[in-house]
mmCIF file of C-alpha atoms in Angstrom:
data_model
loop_
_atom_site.group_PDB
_atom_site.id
_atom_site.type_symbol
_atom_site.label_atom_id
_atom_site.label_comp_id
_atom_site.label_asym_id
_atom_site.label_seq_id
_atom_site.Cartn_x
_atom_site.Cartn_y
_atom_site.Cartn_z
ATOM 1 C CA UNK A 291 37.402 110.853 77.440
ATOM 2 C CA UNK A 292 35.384 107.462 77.825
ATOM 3 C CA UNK A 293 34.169 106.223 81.574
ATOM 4 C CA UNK A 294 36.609 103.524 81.399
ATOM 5 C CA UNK A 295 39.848 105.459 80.714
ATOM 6 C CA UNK A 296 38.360 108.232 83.915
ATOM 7 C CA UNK A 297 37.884 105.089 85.437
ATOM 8 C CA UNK A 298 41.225 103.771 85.003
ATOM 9 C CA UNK A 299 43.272 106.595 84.829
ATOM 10 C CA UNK A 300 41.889 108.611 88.236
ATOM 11 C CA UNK A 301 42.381 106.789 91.998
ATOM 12 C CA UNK A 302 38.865 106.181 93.287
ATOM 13 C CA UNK A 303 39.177 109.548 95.525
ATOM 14 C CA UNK A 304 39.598 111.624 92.657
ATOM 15 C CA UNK A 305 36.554 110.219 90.797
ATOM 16 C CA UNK A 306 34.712 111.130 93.920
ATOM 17 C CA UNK A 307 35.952 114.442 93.919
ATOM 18 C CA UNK A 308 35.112 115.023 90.133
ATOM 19 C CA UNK A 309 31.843 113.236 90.032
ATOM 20 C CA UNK A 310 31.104 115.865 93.259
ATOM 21 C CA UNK A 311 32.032 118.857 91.384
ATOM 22 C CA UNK A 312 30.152 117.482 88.127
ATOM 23 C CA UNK A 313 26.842 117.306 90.159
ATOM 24 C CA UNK A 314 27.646 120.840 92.065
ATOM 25 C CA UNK A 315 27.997 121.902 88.345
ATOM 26 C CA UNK A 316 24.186 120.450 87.146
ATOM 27 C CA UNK A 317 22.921 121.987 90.174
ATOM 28 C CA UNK A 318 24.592 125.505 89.868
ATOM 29 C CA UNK A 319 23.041 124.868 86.232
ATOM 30 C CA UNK A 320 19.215 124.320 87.681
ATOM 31 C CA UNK A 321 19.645 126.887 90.241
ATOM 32 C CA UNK A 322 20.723 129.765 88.079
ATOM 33 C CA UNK A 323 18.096 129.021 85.239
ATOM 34 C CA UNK A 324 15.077 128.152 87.643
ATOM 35 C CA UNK A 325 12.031 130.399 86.511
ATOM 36 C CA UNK A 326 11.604 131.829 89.994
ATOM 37 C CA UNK A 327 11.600 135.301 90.771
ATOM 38 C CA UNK A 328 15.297 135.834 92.423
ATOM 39 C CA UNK A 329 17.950 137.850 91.448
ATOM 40 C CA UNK A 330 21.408 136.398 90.607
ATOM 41 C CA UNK A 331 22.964 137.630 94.385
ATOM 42 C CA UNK A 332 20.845 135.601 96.356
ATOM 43 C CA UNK A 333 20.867 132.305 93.508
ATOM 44 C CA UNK A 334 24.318 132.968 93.976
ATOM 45 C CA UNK A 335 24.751 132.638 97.915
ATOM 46 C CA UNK A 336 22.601 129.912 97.800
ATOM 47 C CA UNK A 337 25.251 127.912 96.015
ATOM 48 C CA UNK A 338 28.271 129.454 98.121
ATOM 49 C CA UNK A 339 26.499 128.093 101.380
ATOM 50 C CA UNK A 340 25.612 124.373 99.407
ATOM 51 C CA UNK A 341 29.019 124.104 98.266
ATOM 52 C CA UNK A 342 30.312 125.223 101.454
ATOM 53 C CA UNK A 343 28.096 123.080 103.738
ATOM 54 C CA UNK A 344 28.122 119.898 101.163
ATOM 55 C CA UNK A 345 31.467 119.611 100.237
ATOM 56 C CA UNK A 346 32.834 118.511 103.994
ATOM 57 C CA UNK A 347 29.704 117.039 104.611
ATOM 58 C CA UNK A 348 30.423 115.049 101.907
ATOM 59 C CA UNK A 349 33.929 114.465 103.149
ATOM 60 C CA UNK A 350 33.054 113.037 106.390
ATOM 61 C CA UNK A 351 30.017 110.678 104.749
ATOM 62 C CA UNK A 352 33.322 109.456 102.364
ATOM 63 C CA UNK A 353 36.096 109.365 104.766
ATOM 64 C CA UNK A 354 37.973 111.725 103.161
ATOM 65 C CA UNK A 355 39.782 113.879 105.847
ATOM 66 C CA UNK A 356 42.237 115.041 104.272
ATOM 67 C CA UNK A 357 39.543 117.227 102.516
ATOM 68 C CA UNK A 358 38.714 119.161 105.380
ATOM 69 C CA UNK A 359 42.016 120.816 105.751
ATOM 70 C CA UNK A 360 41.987 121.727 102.162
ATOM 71 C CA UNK A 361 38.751 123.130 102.410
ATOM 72 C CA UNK A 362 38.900 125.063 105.749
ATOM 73 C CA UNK A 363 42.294 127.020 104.645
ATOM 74 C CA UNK A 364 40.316 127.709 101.096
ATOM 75 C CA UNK A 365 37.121 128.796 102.906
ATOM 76 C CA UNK A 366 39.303 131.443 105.012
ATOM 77 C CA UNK A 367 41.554 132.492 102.297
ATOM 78 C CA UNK A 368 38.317 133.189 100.314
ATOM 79 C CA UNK A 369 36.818 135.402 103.552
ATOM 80 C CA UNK A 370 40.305 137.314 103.184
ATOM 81 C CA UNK A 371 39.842 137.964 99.380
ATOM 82 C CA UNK A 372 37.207 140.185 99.837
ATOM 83 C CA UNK A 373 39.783 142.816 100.609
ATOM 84 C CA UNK A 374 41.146 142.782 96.964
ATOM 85 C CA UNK A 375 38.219 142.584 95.836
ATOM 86 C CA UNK A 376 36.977 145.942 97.577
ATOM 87 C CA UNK A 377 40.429 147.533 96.411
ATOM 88 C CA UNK A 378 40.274 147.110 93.184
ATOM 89 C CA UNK A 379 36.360 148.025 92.794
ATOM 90 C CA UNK A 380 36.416 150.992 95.721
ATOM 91 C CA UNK A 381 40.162 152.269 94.933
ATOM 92 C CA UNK A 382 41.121 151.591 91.537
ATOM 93 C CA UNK A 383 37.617 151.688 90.362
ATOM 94 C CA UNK A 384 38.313 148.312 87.660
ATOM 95 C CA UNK A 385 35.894 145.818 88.860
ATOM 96 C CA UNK A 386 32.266 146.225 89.316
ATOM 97 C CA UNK A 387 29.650 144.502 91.251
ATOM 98 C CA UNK A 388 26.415 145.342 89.957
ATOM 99 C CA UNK A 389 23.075 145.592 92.332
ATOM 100 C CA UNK A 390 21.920 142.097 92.660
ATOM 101 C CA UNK A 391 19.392 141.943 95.073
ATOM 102 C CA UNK A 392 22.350 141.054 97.955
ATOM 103 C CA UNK A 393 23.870 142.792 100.141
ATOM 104 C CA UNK A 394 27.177 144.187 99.976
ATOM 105 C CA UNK A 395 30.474 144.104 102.235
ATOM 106 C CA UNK A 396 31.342 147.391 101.009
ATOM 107 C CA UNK A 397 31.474 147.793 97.660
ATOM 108 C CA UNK A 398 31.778 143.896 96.989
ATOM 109 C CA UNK A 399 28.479 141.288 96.653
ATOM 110 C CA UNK A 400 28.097 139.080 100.086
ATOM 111 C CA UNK A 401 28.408 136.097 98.176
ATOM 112 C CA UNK A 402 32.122 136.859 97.357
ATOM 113 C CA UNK A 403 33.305 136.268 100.987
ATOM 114 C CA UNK A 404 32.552 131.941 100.331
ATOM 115 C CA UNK A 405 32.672 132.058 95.811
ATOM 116 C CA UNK A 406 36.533 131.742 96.062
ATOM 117 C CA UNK A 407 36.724 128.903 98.384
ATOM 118 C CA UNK A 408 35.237 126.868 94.958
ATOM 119 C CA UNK A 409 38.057 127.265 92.848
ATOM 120 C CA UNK A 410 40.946 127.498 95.902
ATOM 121 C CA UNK A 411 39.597 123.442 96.856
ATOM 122 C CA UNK A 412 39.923 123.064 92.955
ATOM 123 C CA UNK A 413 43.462 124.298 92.587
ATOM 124 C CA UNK A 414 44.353 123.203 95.980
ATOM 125 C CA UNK A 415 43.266 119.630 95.783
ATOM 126 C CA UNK A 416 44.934 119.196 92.269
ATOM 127 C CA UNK A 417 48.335 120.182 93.430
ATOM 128 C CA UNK A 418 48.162 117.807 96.389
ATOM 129 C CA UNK A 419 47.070 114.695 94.032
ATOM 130 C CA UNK A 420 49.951 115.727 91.289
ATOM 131 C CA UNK A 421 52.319 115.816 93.793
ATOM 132 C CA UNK A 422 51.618 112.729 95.412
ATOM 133 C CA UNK A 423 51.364 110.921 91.882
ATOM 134 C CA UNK A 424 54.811 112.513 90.782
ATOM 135 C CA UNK A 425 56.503 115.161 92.347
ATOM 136 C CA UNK A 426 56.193 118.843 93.909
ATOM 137 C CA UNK A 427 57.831 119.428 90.848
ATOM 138 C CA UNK A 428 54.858 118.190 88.662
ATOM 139 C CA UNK A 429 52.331 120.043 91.199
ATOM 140 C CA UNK A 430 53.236 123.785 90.370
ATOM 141 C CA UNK A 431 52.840 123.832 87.291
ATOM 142 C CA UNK A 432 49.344 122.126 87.691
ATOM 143 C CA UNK A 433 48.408 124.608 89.745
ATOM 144 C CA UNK A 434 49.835 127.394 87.647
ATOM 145 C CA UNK A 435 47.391 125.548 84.461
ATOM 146 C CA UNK A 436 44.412 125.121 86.752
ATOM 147 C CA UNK A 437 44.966 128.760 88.157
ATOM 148 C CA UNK A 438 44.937 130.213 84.377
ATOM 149 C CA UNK A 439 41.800 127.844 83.052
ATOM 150 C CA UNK A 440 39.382 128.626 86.338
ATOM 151 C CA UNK A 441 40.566 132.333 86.540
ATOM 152 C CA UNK A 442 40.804 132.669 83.095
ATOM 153 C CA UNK A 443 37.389 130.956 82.479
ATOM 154 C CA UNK A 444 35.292 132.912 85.374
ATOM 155 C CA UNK A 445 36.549 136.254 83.805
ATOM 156 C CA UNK A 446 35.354 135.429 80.314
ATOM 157 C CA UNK A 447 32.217 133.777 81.373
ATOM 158 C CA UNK A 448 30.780 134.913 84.844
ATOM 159 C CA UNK A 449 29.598 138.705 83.805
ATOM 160 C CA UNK A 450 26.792 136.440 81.833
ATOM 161 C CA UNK A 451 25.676 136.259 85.488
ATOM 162 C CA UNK A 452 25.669 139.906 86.108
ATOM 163 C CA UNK A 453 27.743 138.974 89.386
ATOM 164 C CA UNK A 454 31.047 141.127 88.281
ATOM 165 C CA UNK A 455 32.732 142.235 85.653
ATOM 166 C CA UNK A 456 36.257 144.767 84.792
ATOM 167 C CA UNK A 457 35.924 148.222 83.382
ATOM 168 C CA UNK A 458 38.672 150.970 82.476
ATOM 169 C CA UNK A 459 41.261 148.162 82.011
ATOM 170 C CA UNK A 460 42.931 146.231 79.036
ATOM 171 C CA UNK A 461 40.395 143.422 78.195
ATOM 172 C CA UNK A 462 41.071 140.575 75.558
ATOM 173 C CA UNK A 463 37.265 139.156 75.318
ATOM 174 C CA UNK A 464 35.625 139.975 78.670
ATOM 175 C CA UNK A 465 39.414 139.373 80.242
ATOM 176 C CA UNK A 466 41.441 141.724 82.450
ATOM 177 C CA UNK A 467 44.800 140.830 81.312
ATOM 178 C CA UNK A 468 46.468 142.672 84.008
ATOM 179 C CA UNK A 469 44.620 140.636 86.907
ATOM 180 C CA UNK A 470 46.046 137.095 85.206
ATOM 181 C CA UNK A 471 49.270 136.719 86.193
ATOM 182 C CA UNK A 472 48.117 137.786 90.105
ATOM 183 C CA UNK A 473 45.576 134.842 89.892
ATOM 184 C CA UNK A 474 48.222 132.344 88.660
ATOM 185 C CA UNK A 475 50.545 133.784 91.930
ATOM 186 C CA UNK A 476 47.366 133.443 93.871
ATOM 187 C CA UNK A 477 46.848 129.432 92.976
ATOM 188 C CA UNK A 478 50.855 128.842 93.531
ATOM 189 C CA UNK A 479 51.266 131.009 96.648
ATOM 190 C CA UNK A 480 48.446 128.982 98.294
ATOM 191 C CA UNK A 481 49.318 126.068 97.469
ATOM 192 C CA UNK A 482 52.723 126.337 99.187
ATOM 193 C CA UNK A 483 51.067 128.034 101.920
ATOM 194 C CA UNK A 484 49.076 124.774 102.571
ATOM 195 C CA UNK A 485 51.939 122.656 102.151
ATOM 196 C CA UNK A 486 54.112 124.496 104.522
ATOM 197 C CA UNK A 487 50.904 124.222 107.105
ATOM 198 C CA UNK A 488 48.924 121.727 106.441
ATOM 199 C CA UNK A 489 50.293 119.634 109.414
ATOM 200 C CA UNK A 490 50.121 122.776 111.686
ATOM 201 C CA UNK A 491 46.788 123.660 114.288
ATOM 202 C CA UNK A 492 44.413 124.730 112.482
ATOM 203 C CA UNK A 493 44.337 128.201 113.551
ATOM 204 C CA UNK A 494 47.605 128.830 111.838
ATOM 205 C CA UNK A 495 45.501 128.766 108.794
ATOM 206 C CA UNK A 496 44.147 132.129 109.434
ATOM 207 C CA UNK A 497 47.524 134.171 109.505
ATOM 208 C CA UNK A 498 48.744 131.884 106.550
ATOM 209 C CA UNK A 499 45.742 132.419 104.538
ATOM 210 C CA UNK A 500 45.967 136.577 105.208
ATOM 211 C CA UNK A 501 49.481 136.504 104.028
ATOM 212 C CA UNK A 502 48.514 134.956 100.811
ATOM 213 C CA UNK A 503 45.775 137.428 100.431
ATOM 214 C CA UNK A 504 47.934 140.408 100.765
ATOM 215 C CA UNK A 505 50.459 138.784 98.213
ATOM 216 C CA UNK A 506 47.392 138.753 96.069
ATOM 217 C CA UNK A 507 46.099 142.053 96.407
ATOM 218 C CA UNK A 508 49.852 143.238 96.062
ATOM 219 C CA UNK A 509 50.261 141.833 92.585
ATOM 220 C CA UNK A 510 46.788 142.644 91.581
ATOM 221 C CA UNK A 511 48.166 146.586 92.260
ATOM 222 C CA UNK A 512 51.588 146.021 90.670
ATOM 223 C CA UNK A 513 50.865 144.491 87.462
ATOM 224 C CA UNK A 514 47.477 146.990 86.911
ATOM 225 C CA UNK A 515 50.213 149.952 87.366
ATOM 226 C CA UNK A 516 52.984 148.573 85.143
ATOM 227 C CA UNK A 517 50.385 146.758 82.314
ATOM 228 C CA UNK A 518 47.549 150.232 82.880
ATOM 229 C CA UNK A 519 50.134 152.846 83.556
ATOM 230 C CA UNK A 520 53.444 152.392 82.431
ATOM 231 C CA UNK A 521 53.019 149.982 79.131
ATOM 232 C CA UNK A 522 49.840 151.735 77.972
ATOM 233 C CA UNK A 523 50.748 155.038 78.466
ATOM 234 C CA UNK A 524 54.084 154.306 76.591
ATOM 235 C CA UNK A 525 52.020 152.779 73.663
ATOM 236 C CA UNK A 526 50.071 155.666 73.218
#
């Protein structure tokens, strides 16, 4: 798509926030292919604590404050998600997290505890914009789309990185096809999470952002049963 028609067809906070993600982007590039001798868990903290530090910075320098809720409830949601993320690699034994030179909250890499908060902002802040450009209708499925495409996308592409990847489980490509439809709940559930609290102190975030973990890490066990167990099994 040409400049111009961005230009035209995105309100001048929404090129900010895409020309801010671009550049995150060309600098998760450079950091991840600099010839230096550091393995991928510590490359990849680095960016967790830029991206984490820069992005409200970056808010406040802009004026955007509305970005700060958005990012705070995505920040804590993504400390919570390490709890799935230990399930399913301790417990069910379908997600691995290879030695990387970090350290590790039990069986999951360090870096885990601030990765989500990237694509929660992203989901986050595009259900917010659709809805104030058309409708809460419009927003969930948005946020159902952008769930599938970052989800989707960091399954098929991030094990390049040796930061994770799925084993013993039904895989289309490098894809865990039972842990899609839990991602897509994930997006929607916290996105009317944050609607239903955004106006609220902000320590309500913390119980609201558990809640939407535990939904997560509830349909992350469900569908791996009924998709691993019960369809599988009954196909032989």
């Amino acid at each position: 798509m040409p400049f111009e028609t961005i230009r035209n067809f995105l309100a001048a906070e929404e090129r900010e926030a895409l020309w801010f993600h671009l550049l995150f982007c060309v600098l998760c590039a450079a950091v991840l292919i600099a010839p230096v001798n550091l393995k991928p868990g510590p490359r990849l903290l680095l960016l967790v604590i830029l991206y984490n530090a820069g992005l409200p910075l970056f808010a406040v320098l802009r004026r955007h404050a509305e970005w700060i809720p958005i990012w705070l409830f995505a920040a804590v949601l993504s400390v919570f998600q390490v709890a799935p993320d230990w399930f399913l690699s301790a417990q069910l034994n379908v997600l691995v997290f290879p030695e990387d030179g970090l350290f590790k909250i039990g069986t999951v890499s360090g870096y885990m505890a601030g990765l989500w908060t990237i694509p929660l902002f992203l989901i986050l802040y595009t259900g917010l914009r659709m809805e104030n450009r058309y409708s809460v209708k419009a927003a969930y499925p948005a946020v159902a789309l952008v769930s599938l495409l970052i989800f989707g996308g960091s399954e098929q592409t991030l094990w390049i990185l040796s930061s994770w990847y799925a084993i013993n489980v039904y895989m289309v490509g490098h894809v865990a096809v039972y842990i899609l439809l839990p991602e897509i709940l994930l997006g929607i559930a916290a996105y009317y999470c944050f609607r239903a609290i955004q106006n609220r102190p902000h320590w309500v975030k913390v119980p609201a952002a558990f809640v939407v973990m535990q939904l997560y890490l509830g349909s992350a066990a469900l569908f791996y049963f009924f998709i691993e167990k019960v369809l599988r099994s009954a196909g032989g």
